[in-house]
mmCIF file of C-alpha atoms in Angstrom:
data_model
loop_
_atom_site.group_PDB
_atom_site.id
_atom_site.type_symbol
_atom_site.label_atom_id
_atom_site.label_comp_id
_atom_site.label_asym_id
_atom_site.label_seq_id
_atom_site.Cartn_x
_atom_site.Cartn_y
_atom_site.Cartn_z
ATOM 1 C CA MET A 1 161.005 83.983 169.037
ATOM 2 C CA ILE A 2 157.577 85.814 168.768
ATOM 3 C CA ILE A 3 159.442 88.645 167.263
ATOM 4 C CA VAL A 4 160.949 86.213 164.399
ATOM 5 C CA LEU A 5 157.371 84.607 164.040
ATOM 6 C CA ILE A 6 155.665 88.238 163.539
ATOM 7 C CA ILE A 7 158.345 88.982 160.898
ATOM 8 C CA LEU A 8 157.666 85.621 159.067
ATOM 9 C CA LEU A 9 154.027 86.364 159.125
ATOM 10 C CA VAL A 10 154.456 89.997 157.707
ATOM 11 C CA ALA A 11 156.669 88.457 155.133
ATOM 12 C CA ILE A 12 154.010 86.004 154.053
ATOM 13 C CA THR A 13 151.319 88.741 154.319
ATOM 14 C CA VAL A 14 153.323 90.912 151.838
ATOM 15 C CA ALA A 15 154.354 87.977 149.611
ATOM 16 C CA LEU A 16 150.651 87.280 149.363
ATOM 17 C CA LEU A 17 149.721 90.662 148.413
ATOM 18 C CA VAL A 18 152.342 91.025 145.817
ATOM 19 C CA TYR A 19 150.983 87.550 144.618
ATOM 20 C CA ASN A 20 147.578 88.787 144.471
ATOM 21 C CA MET A 21 148.303 91.890 142.835
ATOM 22 C CA SER A 22 150.117 90.232 140.180
ATOM 23 C CA ILE A 23 147.195 87.591 139.596
ATOM 24 C CA ASN A 24 144.686 90.464 139.603
ATOM 25 C CA LYS A 25 146.832 92.319 136.711
ATOM 26 C CA LYS A 26 147.087 89.021 134.777
ATOM 27 C CA ILE A 27 143.161 88.519 135.289
ATOM 28 C CA GLN A 28 142.850 91.998 134.183
ATOM 29 C CA SER A 29 144.993 91.635 131.395
ATOM 30 C CA PHE A 30 142.997 88.605 130.204
ATOM 31 C CA ASN A 31 139.889 90.360 130.473
ATOM 32 C CA ASN A 32 141.145 93.270 128.146
ATOM 33 C CA LEU A 33 142.430 90.605 125.897
ATOM 34 C CA ASN A 34 139.256 88.571 125.948
ATOM 35 C CA GLN A 35 137.292 91.984 125.411
ATOM 36 C CA LYS A 36 139.531 93.037 122.579
ATOM 37 C CA ILE A 37 138.885 89.555 120.825
ATOM 38 C CA THR A 38 135.252 90.125 121.412
ATOM 39 C CA ASN A 39 135.535 93.491 119.945
ATOM 40 C CA LEU A 40 137.089 92.233 116.983
ATOM 41 C CA ASN A 41 134.681 89.272 116.447
ATOM 42 C CA VAL A 42 131.814 91.902 116.440
ATOM 43 C CA LEU A 43 133.431 94.102 113.940
ATOM 44 C CA GLN A 44 133.941 90.838 111.939
ATOM 45 C CA ASP A 45 130.254 90.013 112.360
ATOM 46 C CA PHE A 46 129.409 93.438 111.322
ATOM 47 C CA MET A 47 131.669 93.470 108.120
ATOM 48 C CA ASN A 48 130.186 89.879 107.136
ATOM 49 C CA THR A 49 126.618 91.301 107.702
ATOM 50 C CA ILE A 50 127.261 94.315 105.380
ATOM 51 C CA SER A 51 128.483 92.065 102.396
ATOM 52 C CA GLU A 52 125.493 89.713 102.674
ATOM 53 C CA LEU A 53 122.905 89.850 100.109
ATOM 54 C CA SER A 54 119.960 90.630 102.482
ATOM 55 C CA SER A 55 118.204 94.013 102.578
ATOM 56 C CA ILE A 56 119.279 97.148 104.071
ATOM 57 C CA ASP A 57 116.616 96.686 107.096
ATOM 58 C CA GLU A 58 117.446 93.016 107.497
ATOM 59 C CA LYS A 59 121.315 94.037 107.729
ATOM 60 C CA ILE A 60 120.637 96.590 110.650
ATOM 61 C CA LYS A 61 118.204 94.228 112.394
ATOM 62 C CA LYS A 62 120.884 91.647 112.425
ATOM 63 C CA ILE A 63 123.456 93.982 113.638
ATOM 64 C CA ASN A 64 121.365 94.865 116.433
ATOM 65 C CA ASN A 65 121.013 91.274 117.348
ATOM 66 C CA ILE A 66 124.635 90.475 117.199
ATOM 67 C CA LEU A 67 125.270 93.727 119.950
ATOM 68 C CA ILE A 68 122.617 91.924 122.096
ATOM 69 C CA GLU A 69 124.207 88.353 121.915
ATOM 70 C CA ARG A 70 127.769 89.390 122.281
ATOM 71 C CA TYR A 71 127.688 92.151 124.903
ATOM 72 C CA ASN A 72 124.498 90.399 127.003
ATOM 73 C CA ILE A 73 122.452 93.575 126.667
ATOM 74 C CA ARG A 74 119.126 93.238 127.812
ATOM 75 C CA TYR A 75 117.497 95.822 125.236
ATOM 76 C CA SER A 76 118.941 97.435 122.354
ATOM 77 C CA THR A 77 117.213 99.856 120.015
ATOM 78 C CA ILE A 78 118.688 101.748 117.081
ATOM 79 C CA VAL A 79 116.594 104.901 115.782
ATOM 80 C CA VAL A 80 117.322 106.750 112.500
ATOM 81 C CA TYR A 81 115.777 109.780 111.183
ATOM 82 C CA ASN A 82 114.905 108.891 107.414
ATOM 83 C CA GLY A 83 114.351 112.839 106.436
ATOM 84 C CA THR A 84 110.929 113.055 107.376
ATOM 85 C CA GLU A 85 110.420 111.432 110.907
ATOM 86 C CA TYR A 86 112.489 109.109 113.388
ATOM 87 C CA ILE A 87 111.839 105.436 112.749
ATOM 88 C CA VAL A 88 112.970 102.265 114.799
ATOM 89 C CA LYS A 89 115.357 100.360 112.460
ATOM 90 C CA ALA A 90 115.978 97.792 115.115
ATOM 91 C CA SER A 91 115.035 96.703 118.531
ATOM 92 C CA ASN A 92 114.181 93.920 120.523
ATOM 93 C CA VAL A 93 111.627 95.733 122.603
ATOM 94 C CA ASP A 94 107.892 94.859 122.074
ATOM 95 C CA GLU A 95 106.465 97.169 119.295
ATOM 96 C CA LYS A 96 103.835 98.707 121.933
ATOM 97 C CA HIS A 97 106.607 100.807 123.312
ATOM 98 C CA TRP A 98 108.265 101.842 120.105
ATOM 99 C CA ASP A 99 106.393 105.184 120.011
ATOM 100 C CA ALA A 100 108.229 106.122 123.104
ATOM 101 C CA LEU A 101 111.671 104.929 121.736
ATOM 102 C CA ARG A 102 111.505 106.698 118.536
ATOM 103 C CA ASN A 103 110.975 110.026 120.399
ATOM 104 C CA LEU A 104 113.723 110.330 122.786
ATOM 105 C CA GLN A 105 115.038 113.252 120.936
ATOM 106 C CA ASN A 106 112.311 115.275 122.375
ATOM 107 C CA GLU A 107 113.083 114.344 125.952
ATOM 108 C CA ASP A 108 114.781 117.099 128.165
ATOM 109 C CA ILE A 109 117.236 114.548 129.775
ATOM 110 C CA PHE A 110 118.559 113.604 126.160
ATOM 111 C CA LYS A 111 118.911 117.024 124.591
ATOM 112 C CA ASP A 112 122.268 117.874 126.324
ATOM 113 C CA SER A 113 123.550 114.387 125.026
ATOM 114 C CA ILE A 114 122.103 115.247 121.539
ATOM 115 C CA SER A 115 123.845 118.653 121.463
ATOM 116 C CA THR A 116 127.110 117.913 123.003
ATOM 117 C CA ALA A 117 127.312 114.265 121.035
ATOM 118 C CA THR A 118 128.250 112.510 124.217
ATOM 119 C CA PRO A 119 126.366 109.551 125.885
ATOM 120 C CA LYS A 120 123.898 109.786 128.780
ATOM 121 C CA TYR A 121 123.461 107.349 131.687
ATOM 122 C CA ILE A 122 120.422 107.186 133.651
ATOM 123 C CA THR A 123 119.021 104.560 136.205
ATOM 124 C CA VAL A 124 116.285 104.393 139.020
ATOM 125 C CA GLU A 125 117.308 104.223 142.449
ATOM 126 C CA LYS A 126 115.137 101.521 143.445
ATOM 127 C CA GLU A 127 112.338 99.325 142.302
ATOM 128 C CA GLY A 128 109.066 100.873 141.676
ATOM 129 C CA GLU A 129 110.580 104.056 139.825
ATOM 130 C CA ARG A 130 110.796 104.676 136.323
ATOM 131 C CA LEU A 131 113.036 106.148 133.792
ATOM 132 C CA PRO A 132 112.068 109.761 132.758
ATOM 133 C CA TYR A 133 111.161 108.902 129.220
ATOM 134 C CA GLN A 134 108.791 105.879 130.142
ATOM 135 C CA LYS A 135 105.345 106.682 129.510
ATOM 136 C CA MET A 136 103.238 103.557 130.282
ATOM 137 C CA GLU A 137 105.716 100.847 131.392
ATOM 138 C CA PHE A 138 107.268 100.325 134.976
ATOM 139 C CA GLY A 139 108.892 96.849 135.097
ATOM 140 C CA ARG A 140 110.822 96.510 131.690
ATOM 141 C CA ALA A 141 113.757 98.801 132.034
ATOM 142 C CA LYS A 142 115.499 100.459 135.300
ATOM 143 C CA SER A 143 118.714 101.881 133.557
ATOM 144 C CA ALA A 144 119.727 103.006 130.051
ATOM 145 C CA ILE A 145 122.753 104.648 128.118
ATOM 146 C CA PHE A 146 121.646 107.026 125.376
ATOM 147 C CA PHE A 147 124.260 107.251 122.517
ATOM 148 C CA PRO A 148 123.463 110.022 119.860
ATOM 149 C CA ILE A 149 124.576 108.761 116.097
ATOM 150 C CA TYR A 150 126.364 111.474 114.252
ATOM 151 C CA ILE A 151 127.433 110.899 110.508
ATOM 152 C CA GLU A 152 129.852 113.579 109.195
ATOM 153 C CA ASN A 153 128.809 115.987 111.983
ATOM 154 C CA VAL A 154 125.328 115.492 111.333
ATOM 155 C CA TYR A 155 122.826 114.154 113.861
ATOM 156 C CA ILE A 156 121.003 111.195 112.318
ATOM 157 C CA GLY A 157 119.351 109.323 115.266
ATOM 158 C CA TYR A 158 120.354 107.364 118.345
ATOM 159 C CA TRP A 159 121.278 103.899 119.865
ATOM 160 C CA ILE A 160 119.848 103.116 123.130
ATOM 161 C CA ILE A 161 120.522 100.123 125.300
ATOM 162 C CA GLU A 162 118.524 99.231 128.451
ATOM 163 C CA GLY A 163 119.168 97.267 131.415
ATOM 164 C CA SER A 164 116.462 95.705 133.715
ATOM 165 C CA LYS A 165 117.905 96.465 136.902
ATOM 166 C CA PRO A 166 118.892 99.621 138.879
ATOM 167 C CA HIS A 167 122.676 100.862 138.268
ATOM 168 C CA GLU A 168 123.061 97.815 135.768
ATOM 169 C CA PHE A 169 125.316 99.909 133.690
ATOM 170 C CA ASP A 170 127.336 101.355 136.773
ATOM 171 C CA ASN A 171 130.460 99.354 135.819
ATOM 172 C CA ILE A 172 130.218 99.056 132.186
ATOM 173 C CA ASP A 173 133.428 100.055 130.204
ATOM 174 C CA THR A 174 131.891 103.070 128.022
ATOM 175 C CA THR A 175 134.791 103.371 125.991
ATOM 176 C CA ILE A 176 133.912 99.925 124.367
ATOM 177 C CA LEU A 177 130.529 100.933 123.711
ATOM 178 C CA GLU A 178 131.646 104.160 122.242
ATOM 179 C CA VAL A 179 133.895 101.835 119.661
ATOM 180 C CA VAL A 180 130.405 100.040 119.299
ATOM 181 C CA LYS A 181 128.599 102.858 118.547
ATOM 182 C CA ASN A 182 131.176 104.055 115.998
ATOM 183 C CA ASN A 183 130.804 100.549 114.248
ATOM 184 C CA ILE A 184 127.316 101.342 114.117
ATOM 185 C CA VAL A 185 127.734 104.731 112.466
ATOM 186 C CA SER A 186 130.246 102.867 109.889
ATOM 187 C CA VAL A 187 127.594 100.183 109.052
ATOM 188 C CA LEU A 188 124.664 102.835 108.902
ATOM 189 C CA GLN A 189 126.758 105.082 106.459
ATOM 190 C CA THR A 190 127.813 101.995 104.196
ATOM 191 C CA VAL A 191 123.980 100.723 103.985
ATOM 192 C CA GLU A 192 122.757 104.516 103.661
ATOM 193 C CA ASN A 193 125.426 104.659 100.392
ATOM 194 C CA GLN A 194 123.808 101.288 99.270
ATOM 195 C CA GLN A 195 120.137 103.114 99.569
ATOM 196 C CA ILE A 196 121.335 105.944 97.724
ATOM 197 C CA ILE A 197 122.707 103.847 94.783
ATOM 198 C CA GLU A 198 119.415 101.479 94.783
ATOM 199 C CA ASN A 199 117.193 104.908 94.805
ATOM 200 C CA ILE A 200 118.913 106.456 91.929
ATOM 201 C CA VAL A 201 118.690 103.480 89.621
ATOM 202 C CA ARG A 202 116.586 104.356 86.590
ATOM 203 C CA ASP A 203 114.840 102.382 83.364
ATOM 204 C CA ASP A 204 116.704 103.591 80.295
ATOM 205 C CA THR A 205 114.020 104.669 77.570
ATOM 206 C CA PHE A 206 115.451 103.465 74.488
ATOM 207 C CA SER A 207 117.486 100.254 75.693
ATOM 208 C CA GLY A 208 114.880 99.296 78.292
ATOM 209 C CA LEU A 209 117.820 98.284 80.589
ATOM 210 C CA LYS A 210 118.520 99.294 84.064
ATOM 211 C CA SER A 211 121.053 102.144 84.585
ATOM 212 C CA ALA A 212 124.637 101.729 85.697
ATOM 213 C CA GLU A 213 123.928 102.087 89.216
ATOM 214 C CA TYR A 214 121.829 98.978 89.502
ATOM 215 C CA LEU A 215 124.930 97.004 88.697
ATOM 216 C CA TYR A 216 126.734 97.854 92.135
ATOM 217 C CA GLY A 217 123.333 97.693 94.086
ATOM 218 C CA GLU A 218 121.038 94.992 93.259
ATOM 219 C CA GLY A 219 122.999 93.324 90.625
ATOM 220 C CA LYS A 220 126.221 92.876 92.895
ATOM 221 C CA LYS A 221 124.066 90.888 94.988
ATOM 222 C CA THR A 222 123.593 88.173 91.878
ATOM 223 C CA ILE A 223 127.331 88.775 91.059
ATOM 224 C CA ASN A 224 128.723 87.965 94.476
ATOM 225 C CA LYS A 225 126.796 84.631 94.799
ATOM 226 C CA TYR A 226 130.086 83.394 92.777
ATOM 227 C CA THR A 227 133.629 83.655 93.498
ATOM 228 C CA THR A 228 134.538 84.723 89.995
ATOM 229 C CA SER A 229 132.505 86.494 87.282
ATOM 230 C CA THR A 230 133.418 87.996 83.943
ATOM 231 C CA ILE A 231 132.887 91.933 83.375
ATOM 232 C CA CYS A 232 131.962 92.824 79.903
ATOM 233 C CA LEU A 233 131.973 96.475 78.536
ATOM 234 C CA PHE A 234 131.122 97.168 75.067
ATOM 235 C CA LYS A 235 130.513 100.629 73.276
ATOM 236 C CA ILE A 236 128.851 101.402 70.194
ATOM 237 C CA ILE A 237 131.838 103.293 68.586
ATOM 238 C CA ASN A 238 129.701 104.699 65.734
ATOM 239 C CA LEU A 239 126.677 105.838 67.501
ATOM 240 C CA GLU A 240 127.958 109.400 67.486
ATOM 241 C CA THR A 241 128.297 109.468 63.652
ATOM 242 C CA ILE A 242 125.138 107.649 63.203
ATOM 243 C CA ASN A 243 123.394 110.569 65.193
ATOM 244 C CA VAL A 244 124.943 113.172 62.831
ATOM 245 C CA LYS A 245 124.412 111.443 59.787
ATOM 246 C CA PHE A 246 120.994 109.819 60.006
ATOM 247 C CA GLY A 247 119.593 111.676 63.159
ATOM 248 C CA ARG A 248 119.244 110.887 66.714
ATOM 249 C CA GLU A 249 115.988 108.914 66.090
ATOM 250 C CA ILE A 250 118.020 106.545 63.983
ATOM 251 C CA GLY A 251 120.559 106.537 66.588
ATOM 252 C CA ASN A 252 118.056 105.610 69.351
ATOM 253 C CA GLN A 253 116.670 102.696 67.097
ATOM 254 C CA ILE A 254 120.067 101.458 67.009
ATOM 255 C CA ILE A 255 120.433 101.334 70.595
ATOM 256 C CA THR A 256 116.927 99.601 71.129
ATOM 257 C CA GLU A 257 117.969 96.821 68.380
ATOM 258 C CA VAL A 258 121.405 96.309 69.809
ATOM 259 C CA THR A 259 120.117 95.885 73.237
ATOM 260 C CA LYS A 260 117.105 93.680 72.009
ATOM 261 C CA GLU A 261 119.755 91.331 70.184
ATOM 262 C CA ILE A 262 122.040 90.705 73.180
ATOM 263 C CA LYS A 263 119.181 90.504 75.664
ATOM 264 C CA GLN A 264 117.147 87.828 74.211
ATOM 265 C CA ASN A 265 120.438 85.544 74.295
ATOM 266 C CA LEU A 266 121.470 86.466 78.113
ATOM 267 C CA SER A 267 120.772 84.273 80.856
ATOM 268 C CA SER A 268 118.371 85.832 83.427
ATOM 269 C CA GLU A 269 121.636 85.452 86.111
ATOM 270 C CA TYR A 270 123.583 87.616 84.017
ATOM 271 C CA ILE A 271 123.168 91.388 84.586
ATOM 272 C CA PHE A 272 123.017 93.811 81.531
ATOM 273 C CA VAL A 273 122.699 97.465 81.935
ATOM 274 C CA ARG A 274 123.453 100.770 79.850
ATOM 275 C CA TYR A 275 126.709 102.006 81.347
ATOM 276 C CA MET A 276 126.468 105.469 80.104
ATOM 277 C CA GLY A 277 125.821 107.055 76.655
ATOM 278 C CA PRO A 278 126.988 104.648 74.007
ATOM 279 C CA LYS A 279 128.614 102.026 76.649
ATOM 280 C CA PHE A 280 126.701 99.109 77.822
ATOM 281 C CA ALA A 281 128.005 96.482 80.645
ATOM 282 C CA ILE A 282 127.189 93.036 81.326
ATOM 283 C CA ALA A 283 128.254 91.096 84.207
ATOM 284 C CA PHE A 284 128.190 87.409 83.372
ATOM 285 C CA SER A 285 127.996 85.918 87.105
ATOM 286 C CA GLY A 286 130.108 82.999 87.630
ATOM 287 C CA ILE A 287 130.962 82.472 84.065
ATOM 288 C CA GLU A 288 134.848 82.224 82.850
ATOM 289 C CA ILE A 289 136.316 84.800 80.650
ATOM 290 C CA ASP A 290 136.915 82.137 77.658
ATOM 291 C CA ALA A 291 133.342 81.515 77.475
ATOM 292 C CA VAL A 292 132.188 85.224 77.408
ATOM 293 C CA VAL A 293 134.792 85.878 74.729
ATOM 294 C CA SER A 294 133.075 83.016 72.589
ATOM 295 C CA PHE A 295 129.482 84.424 73.153
ATOM 296 C CA MET A 296 130.527 88.000 72.571
ATOM 297 C CA LYS A 297 132.065 87.145 69.279
ATOM 298 C CA ASP A 298 128.738 85.758 68.277
ATOM 299 C CA MET A 299 126.830 88.816 69.641
ATOM 300 C CA LYS A 300 129.327 91.101 67.910
ATOM 301 C CA GLN A 301 128.863 89.428 64.334
ATOM 302 C CA LYS A 302 124.592 89.514 64.927
ATOM 303 C CA VAL A 303 124.753 92.901 66.402
ATOM 304 C CA GLU A 304 126.803 94.486 63.377
ATOM 305 C CA GLN A 305 124.457 92.845 60.610
ATOM 306 C CA ILE A 306 121.593 94.981 62.076
ATOM 307 C CA LYS A 307 120.418 97.604 59.532
ATOM 308 C CA ILE A 308 118.109 100.683 60.011
ATOM 309 C CA ALA A 309 116.741 101.925 57.238
ATOM 310 C CA LYS A 310 116.556 105.947 56.444
ATOM 311 C CA GLU A 311 114.822 107.217 53.159
ATOM 312 C CA ILE A 312 116.902 110.501 52.025
ATOM 313 C CA SER A 313 113.657 112.595 50.568
ATOM 314 C CA ASN A 314 115.900 115.297 48.990
ATOM 315 C CA ASN A 315 117.968 112.645 47.026
ATOM 316 C CA ASN A 316 115.330 111.013 45.007
ATOM 317 C CA ASN A 317 114.114 108.889 47.880
ATOM 318 C CA LYS A 318 117.340 107.211 48.119
ATOM 319 C CA VAL A 319 117.557 104.798 51.310
ATOM 320 C CA MET A 320 120.440 104.744 53.440
ATOM 321 C CA PHE A 321 121.210 102.025 56.098
ATOM 322 C CA ALA A 322 122.698 102.624 59.554
ATOM 323 C CA SER A 323 124.677 99.351 61.033
ATOM 324 C CA PRO A 324 126.425 99.633 64.533
ATOM 325 C CA LYS A 325 129.875 98.981 65.246
ATOM 326 C CA ILE A 326 130.967 97.621 68.633
ATOM 327 C CA ASN A 327 134.369 97.512 70.591
ATOM 328 C CA VAL A 328 134.263 94.827 73.386
ATOM 329 C CA VAL A 329 136.528 94.651 76.568
ATOM 330 C CA VAL A 330 136.190 91.932 79.244
ATOM 331 C CA SER A 331 137.916 91.138 82.648
ATOM 332 C CA THR A 332 137.737 88.841 85.407
ATOM 333 C CA TYR A 333 135.926 90.171 88.575
ATOM 334 C CA TYR A 334 136.418 88.378 91.821
ATOM 335 C CA LYS A 335 133.961 88.452 94.921
ATOM 336 C CA GLY A 336 135.279 90.982 97.379
ATOM 337 C CA THR A 337 137.159 93.455 95.113
ATOM 338 C CA ALA A 338 135.912 96.894 94.014
ATOM 339 C CA LEU A 339 133.441 96.305 91.162
ATOM 340 C CA ASN A 340 133.294 99.935 90.231
ATOM 341 C CA GLY A 341 137.011 100.248 90.215
ATOM 342 C CA LEU A 342 137.216 97.320 87.365
ATOM 343 C CA THR A 343 134.331 99.005 85.493
ATOM 344 C CA LYS A 344 136.113 102.354 85.346
ATOM 345 C CA LYS A 345 139.253 100.721 84.053
ATOM 346 C CA LEU A 346 137.248 98.791 81.364
ATOM 347 C CA GLU A 347 135.541 102.040 80.430
ATOM 348 C CA GLU A 348 138.990 104.077 80.389
ATOM 349 C CA TYR A 349 140.216 101.476 77.920
ATOM 350 C CA LEU A 350 137.264 101.926 75.471
ATOM 351 C CA ASP A 351 137.636 105.644 75.519
ATOM 352 C CA ASN A 352 141.279 105.639 74.966
ATOM 353 C CA THR A 353 141.499 103.175 72.177
ATOM 354 C CA ASN A 354 141.450 104.013 68.484
ATOM 355 C CA LYS A 355 137.700 105.021 67.270
ATOM 356 C CA GLU A 356 138.176 102.551 64.451
ATOM 357 C CA GLU A 357 138.977 99.825 66.407
ATOM 358 C CA ASN A 358 135.970 97.123 66.836
ATOM 359 C CA THR A 359 137.464 93.961 68.454
ATOM 360 C CA ILE A 360 137.309 92.020 71.615
ATOM 361 C CA ASN A 361 139.999 92.548 74.217
ATOM 362 C CA TYR A 362 140.903 90.922 77.269
ATOM 363 C CA LEU A 363 142.094 93.240 80.166
#
């Protein structure tokens, strides 16, 4: 009887162990699924932040706040090299500690991490100790993970997370944090490209308009306030002939008068830029294509009535007049799609049409 009871207890114990293992696997599976959902949500938040109308610095700060909230990180700091110095792009640490945080590349404990592009985890063993890079603080951070940031194999800064307890990150999944770091890299690369575009915008001398890069930077922020807009490209098709026949000075005056005529009739919500050479682009933010065609028909009529006089001195002071002819193409732009792809398509159409054509076309 006792033997049977022992066997029964063993069987129950084994059954409970198997059941517990099954429950643990389900819990682990749930945790993994939950973590994947969190990561996807964080990535979606990142993408939403990139597409927002805020400035580059505001985007990076918002991304840092997302990391802090979603992963329950006590302190998070993103430091980037701007070409001359390391600057704190985002941090929830008191600014009095930023001098130390933006000079971590000089700390011996992190140099190997930077050279090998691998994270570095450090922690104190007990209260009263401090981390090696801390100069004037004792109670704030007790553990930290340092992530060097590279873009296309070029070291550009680092992301450091800090905890307020010793050994706080002992059991953290660094694989997940590596994925997060890679997302930070993607965001930094995206906003860097945006900053490059914004920095190369120039004012054209003769038209007084911004260059095409403005359309894809600041201009796009205005355009993306609307679900759909109309993009118009037009070309002064006889500008080259005018430059040859009348001289470049007259050609430049033609550019000035054409842009002045159109600009004075445009709303401030519309983006008007000198696209390239004789080509110009107008983004009619939130406007339907039929309304734009009607407007451009009126503009085309007014523009082609412009006359710039030039006296021909070796021909009995005969006066000749230069007048522009324009070819116009329009298309609908949908928020979230590739604006540069659309303008490229319109440009190709203008460049490949008959040089004598000066009409308004839909694409």
